[in-house]
Structure formats: C-alpha cells, structure tokens
Amino acid sequence: MSGPKEPFKIKMVERVRLPNQEQRTEAIRKAGYNTFLLNSDDVYIDLLTDSGTSAMSDNQWAGLMLGDEAYAGSRNFYNLEKSIQEVLGYKYVVPTHQGRGAEHLISRILIKPKKNIVPRNMYFTTSKIHVELLGGEMPDVIIDEAHDPENEHPFKGNIDLDKLESIIIENGVEKIAYVNVEMNVNMAGGQPVSMENLRKVRELCNSYNLKIIFDATRSSENAYFIKEREKGYSDKRIEEILNEMMSYSDACIYSAKKDCLVNIGGFLAANDKEIYERARNLVVVYEGLHTYGGMSGRDMEALSRGLREGTDVRYLEYRINQVRYLGEILTGYNVPIVKPIGSHGIFLDALKFFPHIPRELWPSQTLAAAIYEESAVRTMERGAVSKGRDPKTGENIFPKLELVRVTIPRRVYTNTQMEYVAESIKNVYEKREQIKGLKMVYEPKDLRFFQAEFEKVIC
Ligand code: P61
C-alpha cells in the first residue's frame, strides 16, 4: 500500500522531538491524563486537531506581506468578502476572530427566551454551549445511522426529516430559534450531508417559515464527498457544489481554521439581510470593527487565499485520501474505527477498543492518554467527557459514540508519519487488556474536557 500523492512540495520544515518512554509517562501524568494539557514540545505527532494547524502555502505567506492594517476598510477585508461571495455564494460577510465568535453572534441574534430550541445534526461543543448559555437547548436530529460506528451510510451527517418535524410539532414552531446544519459532522466522525438532504431540509423549513443556519466549517470537504458520492455531481466544480449547498441556508457560521488552511480566523456570512445587519452591529461589541472582526489585515488575506486553495480538487483528493490511508492501515490491524472514514480524521471506537473499561472510567480519555504514553502521538477524547452533564439533571450523559479523534492537520504530516501513528495505535491495541481506566479528579464547569484532570485507576 502506498500513500496518496501530494500535490505540493515542502519548502520549510519544523523540528519535532520524540520524548523517551520515561519522559512521556511523566508528561501525561503531569497533564492529568488530558491531552489538552500537554505541552506541545512533548508531542511528536500532533493529531489533537485539524483546527488552526494547517501548513500555509507560499501564496498565503506572500499574502501576509500584503496586510493592510488600517482600522477600517482594509483592502484585505474586501478581498475576503469577494472570495466568500464567489466560492460560497453568500451576499454579506461579517468577519470574526474564529468560529465561536460567529456562533456567539448568531446565537445572540436568533435565540430569545421563548424561542430557544435549535435542532442540529448532532451537537458540537462550542455550538451547544452558546445555545445553552442563552437558556436554550440543542436536540439531535441526525439520522440514526450516525450513532452506529459500523454503519456505512455514505451521508451519515444527514438530518432525519421526521425527527426534525416531530421536534417542530411537539414544541410548537414558535419555539424553534433556527435549524442548524453542520457540514461533515465533526462529532459523528467527519460525516457528510448530501445535497438532496439539504434541499429537503430547506423545503421543510420553508413550510414552517424557519431559518436555516449552516455550520459550514468543513463545507469544502463535504462538497468533495458530494462530488464523489452523489449522483449528478461528479462533473461539477467544488465551487459550484458549494454555491448550491449554501443557497439552501439563510446564513452560515464558519471556523476558517479548518478548510481555509489558516491558523486563525472565522466569519458569519448571510443571504438574509436582517441577520447581516444585526451581526454587523453586534460584531463591533464583541469582536472588532465590521471590516476586521478580530482578525488582522494579514490574517484576512491569508484566509481569502486559503478559502480558494482549499477548494482545489487535486488538493482535496490528496487530503481525503491521506485520512483514508491511515484508516485503511488501522483497519488492516483490526483496530475498531468509525466507518465510513470521514474527512478530517480517524475516529477510534473506544467502546470496542476497551470493552472491559466501564464508561464511568472514561474509555476514550483513557485511550487518548495511552496512545500518547505509547508514542508521543497526541489525539483527542470525543465521548462522555466532551458531552458533559445534562444541564437540567446535572447527571453525566453517556453518548452512543465514545470516540478518540485522530485528527489530521492539512498538508503537515507525511504518509510515513501516518504509518508511525498506525503502528503506535496497534501497539496500544495489542496490550489493551492491561489498561484499566481513569477517574476524574478535577471537573471544570463549562466545556470540561479542555481542562479536566484525571488519575490512573489502580486495581
Ligand atoms: C476542532 F475540542 N473545532 O474540531 P473555532 N464548529 C465546528 C468546529 O469543528 C469548531 C467550531 C465550530 C475544533 C476546535 C475545538 O471541543 C472543542 O474556530 C464544526 O474553534 O472557534 C471547532 O470554531 C468552533 C476543539 C473546538 C475542541 C471545541 O478541533
């Protein structure tokens, strides 16, 4: 087996260090067995996230030198606005410092005390907390297949239209703030939504006069899956597919740190003029003037160029296939992973990996810590620790998916490094029975997974 062919060559490198066994054991203990709390100098291959970790191109770096750092009306803002209008097809653009800045704006604009239900195709941590902080809730309306790691549905990110309609009817349409649709659903394993599903969600929402807000963070990779898997799209350009996708929404929030190949940035884009006007007013309170929204001029230039580069089909083909390359090696080792292989990483099924560890001893957290201790490869827990507690009852919620995300930064690691990662995970798999679990000894109130601390269970 050989890895996918890179459509680029490497012009700059960064040194990485592989700490020895003793150093790794001490580093993860000191980090409270939470990979978010590791010092990145102690990490050899960093697969914590694909967010803000991409390698920029020479074209993007050149753009940084053209930063217009004017407080108002920077030319880089207008370049960014034009890129978003052309690539995604939205009329209006409000920049933000990153995705959650845009989530904050949209939640404040559309959520009201008695209109605070936001159905979504599976929660994302930051999206959910913005809704909950305003007293709202985010019921899950993704298709059932998404909760089954073995189900090979090609569009596992789809909204279940019956579930969505039941929520609208049960609560009353007046209680629904908006319908939120994520592209390439992160917590489900990077699973795409089909164009047909988007079209039907639009029809349903039209019949109830409901707004649709996309989380378009990984929409370019979603568009690639549509081109690859959905009838009628194989000859279409990624930009054409994106334009059609976005036409089914009223607005989107976008963390540019993923598909746009930049280290920081985000935006809210809209076709709905009222949403745009409110966002343009509010952004000056929370982020910065409406022509920079928390980004510098140079950041906006790199983003404007990165959005276009990230839709190059040769790049996307390499990107998706590098993730598959890792997934296929792991499958060859019988390591349980979520299928089909998604866009931005491999998701290990911790419940199958560690059937002997009870959920109260946090199997995904345990697995992420064990992989680090084995190899200095950093991954991320995506299970019950991330899900948190029920805001009403205070009880832990144990979601069906108890995963570890092995996330691949874009254009950063070689296929040989992917082979090292696969070997490391295989080594942990082979000694899985010796691993016992973790107990939580410190639990923060909000988004606990970022800073929670654990200790090894001794039996
Ligand atoms: C990530 F552990 N994602 O996947 P911001 N929507 C979506 C995202 O994936 C996303 C944001 C909005 C991250 C960073 C991160 O629990 C965590 O630019 C689909 O990060 O503000 C971010 O965009 C927010 C990691 C966020 C986490 C929250 O790694």
Coordinates of N, CA and C in Angstrom, one line a residue, residues 91-294:
K91 N -24.1 36.7 0.0 CA -24.1 38.1 -0.3 C -23.3 38.9 0.7
Y92 N -23.5 38.6 2.0 CA -23.0 39.5 3.0 C -22.0 38.8 3.9
V93 N -20.9 39.5 4.4 CA -19.9 38.9 5.2 C -19.6 39.7 6.4
V94 N -19.5 39.0 7.6 CA -19.0 39.7 8.8 C -17.9 38.9 9.4
P95 N -16.7 39.4 9.4 CA -15.5 38.6 9.9 C -15.6 38.5 11.4
T96 N -15.0 37.4 11.9 CA -14.9 37.2 13.4 C -13.5 36.6 13.7
H97 N -13.1 36.6 15.0 CA -11.7 36.1 15.2 C -11.6 34.6 14.9
Q98 N -12.6 33.8 15.2 CA -12.7 32.4 14.8 C -14.1 31.9 14.9
G99 N -14.3 30.6 14.7 CA -15.7 30.2 14.6 C -16.6 30.5 15.7
R100 N -16.1 30.4 16.9 CA -17.0 30.6 18.1 C -17.5 32.0 18.2
G101 N -16.7 32.9 17.6 CA -17.1 34.3 17.6 C -18.4 34.5 16.8
A102 N -18.4 33.8 15.7 CA -19.6 33.8 14.8 C -20.8 33.1 15.4
E103 N -20.4 32.0 16.2 CA -21.5 31.2 16.9 C -22.1 32.1 17.9
H104 N -21.3 32.9 18.6 CA -21.8 33.8 19.6 C -22.8 34.8 19.0
L105 N -22.4 35.4 17.9 CA -23.2 36.4 17.2 C -24.6 35.8 16.8
I106 N -24.5 34.6 16.1 CA -25.8 34.1 15.6 C -26.7 33.7 16.7
S107 N -26.1 33.1 17.8 CA -27.0 32.7 18.9 C -27.6 34.0 19.6
R108 N -26.9 35.0 19.7 CA -27.4 36.3 20.3 C -28.5 36.9 19.4
I109 N -28.3 36.7 18.1 CA -29.3 37.3 17.2 C -30.6 36.6 17.2
L110 N -30.5 35.2 17.2 CA -31.7 34.5 16.9 C -32.4 33.8 18.1
I111 N -31.6 33.7 19.2 CA -32.2 33.0 20.3 C -32.9 34.0 21.3
K112 N -34.1 33.7 21.6 CA -34.9 34.6 22.5 C -35.4 33.7 23.6
P113 N -35.8 34.3 24.8 CA -36.2 33.4 26.0 C -37.2 32.4 25.6
K114 N -38.2 32.7 24.8 CA -39.2 31.6 24.5 C -39.1 31.0 23.1
K115 N -38.0 31.3 22.5 CA -37.7 30.8 21.1 C -36.3 30.4 21.1
N116 N -36.0 29.2 21.8 CA -34.6 28.9 22.1 C -34.3 27.5 21.8
I117 N -35.0 26.8 20.9 CA -34.7 25.4 20.6 C -34.0 25.4 19.2
V118 N -32.8 24.8 19.2 CA -32.0 24.8 18.0 C -31.7 23.3 17.6
P119 N -32.6 22.7 16.8 CA -32.3 21.3 16.4 C -31.1 21.3 15.5
R120 N -30.2 20.3 15.6 CA -29.0 20.2 14.9 C -28.6 18.8 14.6
N121 N -27.9 18.6 13.5 CA -27.5 17.2 13.2 C -26.2 16.9 14.0
M122 N -26.5 16.6 15.3 CA -25.5 16.3 16.3 C -24.9 17.6 16.8
Y123 N -24.7 17.6 18.1 CA -24.1 18.8 18.8 C -22.7 19.0 18.4
F124 N -22.2 20.2 18.4 CA -20.7 20.4 18.6 C -20.6 21.2 19.9
T125 N -19.4 21.0 20.6 CA -19.3 21.5 21.9 C -19.5 23.0 22.0
T126 N -18.8 23.8 21.1 CA -18.9 25.2 21.2 C -20.3 25.7 20.8
S127 N -20.8 25.1 19.8 CA -22.2 25.5 19.3 C -23.2 25.3 20.3
K128 N -23.1 24.1 21.0 CA -24.1 23.8 22.0 C -24.0 24.8 23.2
I129 N -22.8 25.1 23.6 CA -22.7 25.9 24.9 C -23.3 27.3 24.6
H130 N -23.1 27.8 23.4 CA -23.6 29.2 23.1 C -25.2 29.2 23.2
V131 N -25.8 28.1 22.8 CA -27.2 28.0 22.9 C -27.6 27.8 24.3
E132 N -26.9 27.0 25.1 CA -27.3 26.7 26.5 C -27.1 27.9 27.3
L133 N -26.0 28.7 27.1 CA -25.8 29.9 27.9 C -26.9 30.9 27.8
L134 N -27.7 30.8 26.7 CA -28.8 31.7 26.5 C -30.1 31.0 26.9
G135 N -30.0 29.9 27.6 CA -31.2 29.2 28.2 C -31.8 28.3 27.1
G136 N -31.2 28.0 26.0 CA -31.8 27.2 25.0 C -31.3 25.8 25.1
E137 N -31.8 25.0 24.1 CA -31.3 23.6 24.0 C -31.2 23.2 22.6
M138 N -30.3 22.1 22.4 CA -30.0 21.7 21.0 C -30.3 20.2 20.8
P139 N -31.6 19.9 20.5 CA -31.9 18.5 20.3 C -31.2 17.9 19.0
D140 N -30.9 16.7 19.1 CA -30.2 16.0 18.0 C -31.1 15.5 16.9
V141 N -31.0 15.9 15.7 CA -31.9 15.4 14.6 C -31.1 14.7 13.5
I142 N -30.0 14.2 13.9 CA -29.2 13.5 12.8 C -29.8 12.1 12.6
I143 N -29.6 11.5 11.4 CA -30.1 10.1 11.2 C -29.5 9.1 12.2
D144 N -30.3 8.1 12.5 CA -29.8 7.1 13.5 C -28.5 6.4 13.1
E145 N -28.3 6.2 11.8 CA -27.1 5.6 11.3 C -25.8 6.3 11.9
A146 N -25.9 7.6 12.1 CA -24.7 8.3 12.6 C -24.2 7.9 13.9
H147 N -25.2 7.3 14.7 CA -24.8 6.8 16.1 C -24.2 5.4 16.1
D148 N -24.1 4.8 14.9 CA -23.6 3.5 14.8 C -22.3 3.5 14.1
P149 N -21.1 3.2 14.8 CA -19.8 3.4 14.1 C -19.6 2.4 12.9
E150 N -20.4 1.3 12.9 CA -20.2 0.3 11.8 C -21.0 0.6 10.6
N151 N -22.0 1.4 10.7 CA -22.9 1.7 9.6 C -22.2 2.5 8.5
E152 N -22.3 2.0 7.3 CA -21.5 2.6 6.2 C -22.3 3.5 5.3
H153 N -23.4 4.1 5.8 CA -24.2 5.1 5.1 C -23.3 6.2 4.5
P154 N -23.4 6.5 3.2 CA -22.5 7.4 2.6 C -22.7 8.9 3.0
F155 N -23.9 9.2 3.6 CA -24.1 10.5 4.1 C -24.7 10.5 5.5
K156 N -23.8 10.0 6.4 CA -24.2 9.8 7.7 C -24.4 11.1 8.5
G157 N -24.1 12.3 7.9 CA -24.4 13.5 8.5 C -25.8 14.1 8.3
N158 N -26.6 13.3 7.5 CA -27.9 13.8 7.1 C -28.8 14.1 8.3
I159 N -29.7 15.0 8.1 CA -30.8 15.3 9.0 C -31.9 14.3 8.8
D160 N -32.4 13.8 9.9 CA -33.6 12.9 9.8 C -34.8 13.8 9.8
L161 N -35.5 13.9 8.6 CA -36.6 14.9 8.4 C -37.7 14.6 9.4
D162 N -38.0 13.3 9.7 CA -39.1 13.0 10.6 C -38.8 13.5 12.0
K163 N -37.5 13.3 12.4 CA -37.1 13.7 13.8 C -37.3 15.2 13.8
L164 N -36.8 15.9 12.8 CA -36.9 17.4 12.8 C -38.3 17.9 12.9
E165 N -39.2 17.3 12.0 CA -40.6 17.7 12.0 C -41.3 17.4 13.4
S166 N -40.9 16.3 14.0 CA -41.5 15.9 15.3 C -41.1 17.0 16.3
I167 N -39.9 17.4 16.3 CA -39.5 18.4 17.3 C -40.2 19.7 17.0
I168 N -40.4 20.1 15.8 CA -41.1 21.3 15.5 C -42.6 21.2 16.0
I169 N -43.2 20.1 15.7 CA -44.6 19.9 16.1 C -44.8 19.8 17.6
E170 N -43.9 19.0 18.2 CA -44.0 18.8 19.7 C -43.8 20.1 20.5
N171 N -42.8 20.9 20.0 CA -42.5 22.1 20.8 C -43.4 23.3 20.4
G172 N -43.9 23.2 19.1 CA -44.5 24.4 18.5 C -43.5 25.2 17.7
V173 N -43.9 25.5 16.5 CA -42.9 26.2 15.6 C -42.3 27.5 16.2
E174 N -43.2 28.1 17.0 CA -42.7 29.4 17.6 C -41.6 29.3 18.6
K175 N -41.3 28.1 19.0 CA -40.2 27.9 20.0 C -38.9 27.6 19.3
I176 N -38.9 27.3 18.0 CA -37.7 27.0 17.3 C -37.0 28.3 16.9
A177 N -35.8 28.4 17.4 CA -35.0 29.6 17.0 C -34.5 29.6 15.6
Y178 N -33.9 28.4 15.2 CA -33.5 28.2 13.9 C -33.1 26.7 13.8
V179 N -32.9 26.2 12.6 CA -32.4 24.9 12.4 C -30.9 25.0 12.0
N180 N -30.1 24.2 12.6 CA -28.7 24.3 12.5 C -28.1 23.1 11.8
V181 N -27.5 23.2 10.6 CA -27.0 22.1 9.9 C -25.5 22.2 9.8
E182 N -24.8 21.1 10.3 CA -23.3 21.1 10.2 C -22.9 20.3 9.0
M183 N -21.9 20.8 8.3 CA -21.3 20.1 7.2 C -20.3 19.1 7.7
N184 N -20.1 18.0 7.1 CA -19.1 17.0 7.6 C -19.1 16.9 9.1
V185 N -20.1 16.3 9.7 CA -20.4 16.4 11.1 C -19.2 15.9 12.0
N186 N -18.7 16.8 12.7 CA -17.4 16.6 13.4 C -17.6 15.4 14.4
M187 N -18.6 15.5 15.3 CA -18.7 14.6 16.4 C -19.2 13.2 15.9
A188 N -19.6 13.1 14.7 CA -20.1 11.8 14.2 C -18.9 11.2 13.4
G189 N -17.8 11.8 13.3 CA -16.6 11.2 12.6 C -16.3 11.9 11.3
G190 N -16.8 13.2 11.1 CA -16.5 13.9 9.9 C -17.3 13.3 8.8
Q191 N -18.6 13.2 9.0 CA -19.5 12.5 8.1 C -20.3 13.6 7.3
P192 N -20.4 13.4 6.0 CA -21.0 14.5 5.2 C -22.6 14.5 5.1
V193 N -23.1 15.6 4.7 CA -24.5 15.7 4.4 C -24.7 15.7 2.9
S194 N -25.8 15.1 2.4 CA -26.0 15.1 0.9 C -26.7 16.4 0.5
M195 N -26.5 16.7 -0.8 CA -27.2 17.8 -1.4 C -28.7 17.6 -1.3
E196 N -29.1 16.3 -1.6 CA -30.6 16.0 -1.5 C -31.1 16.3 -0.2
N197 N -30.4 16.0 0.9 CA -30.9 16.2 2.2 C -31.0 17.7 2.5
L198 N -30.0 18.5 2.1 CA -30.0 19.9 2.3 C -31.3 20.5 1.6
R199 N -31.5 20.1 0.4 CA -32.7 20.6 -0.4 C -34.0 20.3 0.4
K200 N -34.1 19.0 0.9 CA -35.3 18.7 1.6 C -35.5 19.4 2.9
V201 N -34.3 19.6 3.6 CA -34.4 20.4 4.9 C -34.9 21.8 4.6
R202 N -34.5 22.4 3.4 CA -34.9 23.7 3.0 C -36.4 23.7 2.8
E203 N -36.9 22.7 2.1 CA -38.3 22.6 1.8 C -39.2 22.5 3.1
L204 N -38.7 21.7 4.0 CA -39.4 21.5 5.2 C -39.4 22.8 6.0
C205 N -38.3 23.5 6.1 CA -38.2 24.7 6.9 C -39.0 25.8 6.2
N206 N -39.0 25.8 4.9 CA -39.9 26.8 4.2 C -41.3 26.6 4.6
S207 N -41.8 25.3 4.7 CA -43.2 25.1 5.0 C -43.5 25.6 6.5
Y208 N -42.5 25.7 7.3 CA -42.7 26.2 8.7 C -42.2 27.6 8.9
N209 N -41.7 28.2 7.8 CA -41.1 29.5 7.8 C -40.0 29.6 8.9
L210 N -39.1 28.6 8.8 CA -38.0 28.6 9.8 C -36.7 28.9 9.1
K211 N -35.8 29.6 9.8 CA -34.5 29.9 9.2 C -33.5 28.7 9.4
I212 N -32.6 28.6 8.4 CA -31.6 27.6 8.5 C -30.2 28.2 8.5
I213 N -29.5 27.9 9.5 CA -28.1 28.4 9.7 C -27.2 27.2 9.5
F214 N -26.2 27.3 8.6 CA -25.2 26.2 8.5 C -24.0 26.5 9.4
D215 N -23.5 25.4 9.9 CA -22.1 25.4 10.4 C -21.3 24.9 9.2
A216 N -20.7 25.8 8.4 CA -20.1 25.4 7.1 C -18.6 25.2 7.3
T217 N -18.2 25.0 8.5 CA -16.7 24.9 8.9 C -16.0 23.9 7.9
R218 N -16.6 22.8 7.7 CA -15.9 21.8 6.9 C -16.6 21.6 5.6
S219 N -17.1 22.7 5.0 CA -18.0 22.5 3.8 C -17.3 22.1 2.5
S220 N -16.0 22.5 2.4 CA -15.3 22.2 1.2 C -15.0 20.7 1.1
E221 N -14.7 20.1 2.3 CA -14.5 18.7 2.3 C -15.8 17.9 2.1
N222 N -16.9 18.5 2.7 CA -18.3 17.9 2.4 C -18.6 18.0 0.9
A223 N -18.2 19.1 0.3 CA -18.5 19.2 -1.2 C -17.7 18.1 -2.0
Y224 N -16.5 17.8 -1.5 CA -15.8 16.8 -2.2 C -16.5 15.4 -2.1
F225 N -17.1 15.1 -0.9 CA -17.8 13.9 -0.8 C -19.1 13.9 -1.7
I226 N -19.7 15.0 -1.8 CA -20.9 15.1 -2.7 C -20.4 14.8 -4.1
K227 N -19.3 15.4 -4.5 CA -18.8 15.2 -5.9 C -18.5 13.7 -6.1
E228 N -17.9 13.1 -5.1 CA -17.5 11.7 -5.2 C -18.7 10.7 -5.1
R229 N -19.7 11.0 -4.3 CA -20.7 10.0 -3.9 C -22.1 10.3 -4.5
E230 N -22.5 11.5 -4.8 CA -23.9 11.8 -5.1 C -24.1 11.9 -6.6
K231 N -25.2 11.3 -7.0 CA -25.5 11.3 -8.5 C -25.7 12.7 -9.0
G232 N -25.1 13.0 -10.1 CA -25.3 14.3 -10.8 C -24.2 15.3 -10.4
Y233 N -23.3 15.0 -9.5 CA -22.3 16.0 -9.1 C -20.8 15.7 -9.5
S234 N -20.6 14.5 -10.2 CA -19.2 14.2 -10.4 C -18.5 15.1 -11.4
D235 N -19.3 15.8 -12.3 CA -18.6 16.7 -13.2 C -18.7 18.1 -12.8
K236 N -19.2 18.4 -11.6 CA -19.3 19.8 -11.2 C -18.1 20.2 -10.4
R237 N -17.8 21.5 -10.5 CA -16.6 22.0 -9.8 C -17.0 22.2 -8.3
I238 N -16.0 22.2 -7.4 CA -16.3 22.3 -6.0 C -17.0 23.6 -5.7
E239 N -16.6 24.7 -6.3 CA -17.2 26.0 -6.1 C -18.7 25.9 -6.5
E240 N -19.0 25.2 -7.6 CA -20.4 25.1 -8.0 C -21.2 24.4 -6.9
I241 N -20.6 23.3 -6.4 CA -21.3 22.5 -5.4 C -21.5 23.3 -4.2
L242 N -20.5 24.1 -3.8 CA -20.6 24.9 -2.6 C -21.6 26.0 -2.7
N243 N -21.7 26.6 -3.9 CA -22.7 27.6 -4.1 C -24.1 27.0 -4.0
E244 N -24.3 25.8 -4.5 CA -25.6 25.2 -4.4 C -25.9 24.9 -2.9
M245 N -24.9 24.3 -2.2 CA -25.2 23.9 -0.8 C -25.6 25.2 0.0
M246 N -24.8 26.2 -0.2 CA -25.1 27.4 0.7 C -26.4 28.1 0.3
S247 N -26.9 27.9 -0.9 CA -28.1 28.5 -1.4 C -29.3 28.0 -0.5
Y248 N -29.1 26.9 0.1 CA -30.2 26.3 0.9 C -30.3 26.8 2.4
S249 N -29.4 27.8 2.7 CA -29.3 28.3 4.0 C -29.7 29.8 4.0
D250 N -29.9 30.4 5.2 CA -30.1 31.8 5.3 C -28.8 32.5 5.7
A251 N -28.0 31.8 6.4 CA -26.7 32.3 6.8 C -25.8 31.1 7.2
C252 N -24.5 31.4 7.4 CA -23.7 30.3 8.0 C -22.7 30.9 9.0
I253 N -22.2 30.1 9.9 CA -21.1 30.5 10.7 C -19.9 29.6 10.1
Y254 N -18.7 30.1 10.3 CA -17.6 29.3 9.6 C -16.4 29.5 10.5
S255 N -15.8 28.4 11.0 CA -14.4 28.5 11.5 C -13.5 28.3 10.4
A256 N -12.7 29.3 10.1 CA -11.8 29.2 8.9 C -10.6 28.4 9.2
K257 N -10.4 28.0 10.4 CA -9.2 27.3 10.8 C -9.1 25.9 10.3
K258 N -10.1 25.5 9.6 CA -10.0 24.1 9.1 C -9.9 24.1 7.6
D259 N -11.0 24.1 6.8 CA -10.9 24.0 5.3 C -10.2 25.2 4.7
C260 N -10.1 26.3 5.3 CA -9.5 27.5 4.7 C -8.0 27.6 5.0
L261 N -7.4 26.6 5.6 CA -6.0 26.4 5.6 C -5.3 27.6 6.3
V262 N -5.9 28.2 7.3 CA -5.2 29.2 8.1 C -5.1 28.9 9.5
N263 N -4.3 29.6 10.3 CA -4.1 29.3 11.7 C -5.1 30.0 12.6
I264 N -5.8 31.1 12.0 CA -6.8 31.8 12.8 C -7.8 32.4 11.9
G265 N -9.0 32.6 12.3 CA -10.0 33.3 11.5 C -11.4 32.6 11.5
G266 N -12.3 33.4 11.1 CA -13.7 32.9 11.0 C -14.6 34.0 10.4
F267 N -15.8 33.6 10.2 CA -16.8 34.6 9.7 C -18.2 34.1 9.8
L268 N -19.1 35.1 9.7 CA -20.5 34.8 9.6 C -20.8 35.3 8.2
A269 N -21.5 34.5 7.3 CA -21.9 35.0 6.0 C -23.4 34.8 5.9
A270 N -24.1 35.7 5.1 CA -25.5 35.6 5.1 C -26.1 36.0 3.7
N271 N -27.2 35.5 3.5 CA -28.1 36.0 2.4 C -29.2 36.8 3.0
D272 N -29.5 36.5 4.2 CA -30.6 37.2 4.9 C -30.1 38.6 5.4
K273 N -30.7 39.6 4.9 CA -30.2 41.0 5.2 C -30.4 41.4 6.7
E274 N -31.5 40.9 7.3 CA -31.7 41.3 8.7 C -30.7 40.7 9.6
I275 N -30.3 39.4 9.3 CA -29.3 38.7 10.1 C -28.0 39.5 9.9
Y276 N -27.7 39.8 8.7 CA -26.5 40.5 8.4 C -26.4 41.8 9.2
E277 N -27.5 42.6 9.1 CA -27.5 43.9 9.8 C -27.2 43.8 11.3
R278 N -27.9 42.8 11.9 CA -27.7 42.6 13.3 C -26.3 42.1 13.7
A279 N -25.8 41.3 12.8 CA -24.4 40.8 13.0 C -23.4 41.9 12.9
R280 N -23.6 42.7 11.9 CA -22.7 43.8 11.6 C -22.7 44.8 12.8
N281 N -23.9 45.0 13.4 CA -24.0 45.8 14.6 C -23.3 45.2 15.8
L282 N -23.6 43.9 16.1 CA -23.1 43.2 17.3 C -21.6 42.9 17.2
V283 N -21.1 42.7 16.0 CA -19.7 42.3 15.9 C -18.8 43.4 16.5
V284 N -19.2 44.7 16.4 CA -18.3 45.7 17.0 C -18.3 45.7 18.5
V285 N -19.3 45.1 19.1 CA -19.3 45.0 20.6 C -18.3 43.8 21.0
Y286 N -18.4 42.7 20.3 CA -17.7 41.5 20.8 C -16.4 41.2 20.1
E287 N -16.2 41.6 18.9 CA -15.1 41.1 18.1 C -14.2 42.2 17.6
G288 N -14.7 43.2 17.0 CA -13.9 44.3 16.4 C -14.8 45.0 15.3
L289 N -14.2 46.0 14.6 CA -15.0 46.6 13.6 C -15.5 45.6 12.5
H290 N -16.5 46.0 11.8 CA -17.1 45.0 10.9 C -16.3 44.7 9.7
T291 N -15.2 45.5 9.5 CA -14.2 45.1 8.4 C -13.0 44.5 8.9
Y292 N -12.9 44.0 10.2 CA -11.8 43.1 10.6 C -12.3 42.1 11.6
G293 N -13.3 42.4 12.5 CA -13.9 41.4 13.4 C -12.9 40.5 14.2
G294 N -11.8 41.1 14.6 CA -10.8 40.4 15.4 C -9.7 39.8 14.7

